[in-house]
């Protein structure tokens, strides 16, 4: 999946935000109106691209079918999952996110200082994992992800909007130093997941 929204998130997190960067980051990909943070995102299904959406466009696509099979609003659902056998999915460096395609294929990506490295999950493995964690069958193609964190003894599995995963990629790009990442990147990853929990604790469900 290509994502102008991802590119902008990485640039905002990795570089000093000058006027040009702020202008690009705050522009709706649908109508060119300002899209100040926080804002929604929509998936352009024909291009596989994630676009920023201003408030008006975000509200427009909240109606089911409003995108006529072309645009799909990234939902805001976040759920803490339990019992996902992450080890069977082969999660390198303790972090990965998994997205389903319209054809049922599943792509795994792990954040790195170079962006997000990806591979295709074996269909049989995904079927076995889904059988043990049925909530994964509800993953909305392209716009939601299974996010797994086993860094430094963590045991977290989340069903999240895809833009949460892109924010994590941006955090790692911003904070990584040297060959091993340095202390800061791991502290910032911990802070990302603390924020994910605290921000959504009133409405966060666990399954």
PDB file of C-alpha atoms in Angstrom, residues 13-106:
ATOM      1  CA  UNK A  13       8.133  13.167  12.990  1.00  0.00           C
ATOM      2  CA  UNK A  14      11.629  13.025  11.509  1.00  0.00           C
ATOM      3  CA  UNK A  15      12.313  16.622  10.524  1.00  0.00           C
ATOM      4  CA  UNK A  16      11.828  20.071  11.896  1.00  0.00           C
ATOM      5  CA  UNK A  17       8.412  21.230  10.756  1.00  0.00           C
ATOM      6  CA  UNK A  18       8.830  24.264   8.588  1.00  0.00           C
ATOM      7  CA  UNK A  19       5.941  26.180   6.978  1.00  0.00           C
ATOM      8  CA  UNK A  20       5.991  24.045   3.818  1.00  0.00           C
ATOM      9  CA  UNK A  21       5.896  20.797   5.815  1.00  0.00           C
ATOM     10  CA  UNK A  22       2.979  22.039   7.915  1.00  0.00           C
ATOM     11  CA  UNK A  23       1.083  23.095   4.820  1.00  0.00           C
ATOM     12  CA  UNK A  24       1.525  19.682   3.181  1.00  0.00           C
ATOM     13  CA  UNK A  25       0.629  17.819   6.347  1.00  0.00           C
ATOM     14  CA  UNK A  26      -2.560  19.799   6.851  1.00  0.00           C
ATOM     15  CA  UNK A  27      -4.064  19.489   3.353  1.00  0.00           C
ATOM     16  CA  UNK A  28      -7.046  17.248   2.588  1.00  0.00           C
ATOM     17  CA  UNK A  29      -6.192  14.708  -0.100  1.00  0.00           C
ATOM     18  CA  UNK A  30      -9.737  14.900  -1.471  1.00  0.00           C
ATOM     19  CA  UNK A  31     -10.591  18.583  -1.710  1.00  0.00           C
ATOM     20  CA  UNK A  32      -7.328  20.418  -0.822  1.00  0.00           C
ATOM     21  CA  UNK A  33      -8.991  22.119   2.150  1.00  0.00           C
ATOM     22  CA  UNK A  34      -7.001  22.468   5.383  1.00  0.00           C
ATOM     23  CA  UNK A  35      -6.977  19.283   7.477  1.00  0.00           C
ATOM     24  CA  UNK A  36      -5.572  20.244  10.876  1.00  0.00           C
ATOM     25  CA  UNK A  37      -4.577  17.569  13.362  1.00  0.00           C
ATOM     26  CA  UNK A  38      -6.252  15.424  14.444  1.00  0.00           C
ATOM     27  CA  UNK A  39      -7.982  14.470  11.212  1.00  0.00           C
ATOM     28  CA  UNK A  40      -9.482  11.391   9.600  1.00  0.00           C
ATOM     29  CA  UNK A  41      -8.016   9.340   6.756  1.00  0.00           C
ATOM     30  CA  UNK A  42      -9.644   7.601   3.815  1.00  0.00           C
ATOM     31  CA  UNK A  43      -8.363   4.736   1.708  1.00  0.00           C
ATOM     32  CA  UNK A  44      -8.354   5.294  -2.057  1.00  0.00           C
ATOM     33  CA  UNK A  45      -9.081   1.680  -3.002  1.00  0.00           C
ATOM     34  CA  UNK A  46      -8.268   2.107  -6.682  1.00  0.00           C
ATOM     35  CA  UNK A  47      -4.710   3.246  -5.876  1.00  0.00           C
ATOM     36  CA  UNK A  48      -4.215   1.560  -2.516  1.00  0.00           C
ATOM     37  CA  UNK A  49      -3.301   4.959  -1.080  1.00  0.00           C
ATOM     38  CA  UNK A  50      -4.170   6.468   2.272  1.00  0.00           C
ATOM     39  CA  UNK A  51      -5.270  10.134   2.126  1.00  0.00           C
ATOM     40  CA  UNK A  52      -5.731  12.790   4.776  1.00  0.00           C
ATOM     41  CA  UNK A  53      -9.339  14.012   5.051  1.00  0.00           C
ATOM     42  CA  UNK A  54     -10.637  17.335   6.322  1.00  0.00           C
ATOM     43  CA  UNK A  55     -13.575  17.329   8.741  1.00  0.00           C
ATOM     44  CA  UNK A  56     -16.198  17.773   6.014  1.00  0.00           C
ATOM     45  CA  UNK A  57     -14.846  14.943   3.854  1.00  0.00           C
ATOM     46  CA  UNK A  58     -14.409  12.701   6.865  1.00  0.00           C
ATOM     47  CA  UNK A  59     -18.038  13.213   7.841  1.00  0.00           C
ATOM     48  CA  UNK A  60     -19.164  12.573   4.269  1.00  0.00           C
ATOM     49  CA  UNK A  61     -17.577   9.133   4.179  1.00  0.00           C
ATOM     50  CA  UNK A  62     -18.974   8.052   7.537  1.00  0.00           C
ATOM     51  CA  UNK A  63     -22.072   6.865   5.664  1.00  0.00           C
ATOM     52  CA  UNK A  64     -21.735   3.265   4.510  1.00  0.00           C
ATOM     53  CA  UNK A  65     -21.357   3.204   0.726  1.00  0.00           C
ATOM     54  CA  UNK A  66     -20.720   6.945   0.458  1.00  0.00           C
ATOM     55  CA  UNK A  67     -17.424   6.284  -1.318  1.00  0.00           C
ATOM     56  CA  UNK A  68     -19.119   4.253  -4.091  1.00  0.00           C
ATOM     57  CA  UNK A  69     -16.488   1.521  -3.790  1.00  0.00           C
ATOM     58  CA  UNK A  70     -13.692   4.021  -4.400  1.00  0.00           C
ATOM     59  CA  UNK A  71     -13.014   5.619  -1.005  1.00  0.00           C
ATOM     60  CA  UNK A  72     -13.318   4.047   2.415  1.00  0.00           C
ATOM     61  CA  UNK A  73     -13.055   5.870   5.729  1.00  0.00           C
ATOM     62  CA  UNK A  74     -10.445   4.536   8.134  1.00  0.00           C
ATOM     63  CA  UNK A  75     -12.472   3.583  11.241  1.00  0.00           C
ATOM     64  CA  UNK A  76     -11.549   4.650  14.759  1.00  0.00           C
ATOM     65  CA  UNK A  77     -12.134   1.242  16.380  1.00  0.00           C
ATOM     66  CA  UNK A  78      -9.412   0.180  18.823  1.00  0.00           C
ATOM     67  CA  UNK A  79      -9.639  -3.059  20.754  1.00  0.00           C
ATOM     68  CA  UNK A  80      -7.091  -4.733  23.011  1.00  0.00           C
ATOM     69  CA  UNK A  81      -7.050  -8.411  22.046  1.00  0.00           C
ATOM     70  CA  UNK A  82      -6.160 -11.440  24.131  1.00  0.00           C
ATOM     71  CA  UNK A  83      -4.999 -14.870  23.111  1.00  0.00           C
ATOM     72  CA  UNK A  84      -3.536 -14.041  19.693  1.00  0.00           C
ATOM     73  CA  UNK A  85      -0.682 -16.547  19.192  1.00  0.00           C
ATOM     74  CA  UNK A  86       1.744 -13.917  17.928  1.00  0.00           C
ATOM     75  CA  UNK A  87       4.728 -16.261  18.028  1.00  0.00           C
ATOM     76  CA  UNK A  88       3.168 -18.340  15.249  1.00  0.00           C
ATOM     77  CA  UNK A  89       3.121 -15.276  13.008  1.00  0.00           C
ATOM     78  CA  UNK A  90       6.892 -14.799  13.296  1.00  0.00           C
ATOM     79  CA  UNK A  91       7.163 -11.237  14.600  1.00  0.00           C
ATOM     80  CA  UNK A  92      10.732  -9.909  14.182  1.00  0.00           C
ATOM     81  CA  UNK A  93      12.197  -7.374  16.638  1.00  0.00           C
ATOM     82  CA  UNK A  94       9.023  -7.659  18.702  1.00  0.00           C
ATOM     83  CA  UNK A  95       6.860  -5.388  16.540  1.00  0.00           C
ATOM     84  CA  UNK A  96       4.667  -6.001  13.509  1.00  0.00           C
ATOM     85  CA  UNK A  97       1.299  -5.091  12.046  1.00  0.00           C
ATOM     86  CA  UNK A  98      -0.867  -7.233   9.802  1.00  0.00           C
ATOM     87  CA  UNK A  99      -3.405  -6.090   7.218  1.00  0.00           C
ATOM     88  CA  UNK A 100      -5.838  -8.072   5.090  1.00  0.00           C
ATOM     89  CA  UNK A 101      -6.288  -7.464   1.373  1.00  0.00           C
ATOM     90  CA  UNK A 102      -9.623  -7.595  -0.478  1.00  0.00           C
ATOM     91  CA  UNK A 103      -8.621 -11.017  -1.826  1.00  0.00           C
ATOM     92  CA  UNK A 104      -8.079 -12.402   1.671  1.00  0.00           C
ATOM     93  CA  UNK A 105      -4.288 -12.286   1.544  1.00  0.00           C
ATOM     94  CA  UNK A 106      -2.533 -10.933   4.636  1.00  0.00           C
TER      95      UNK A 106
END
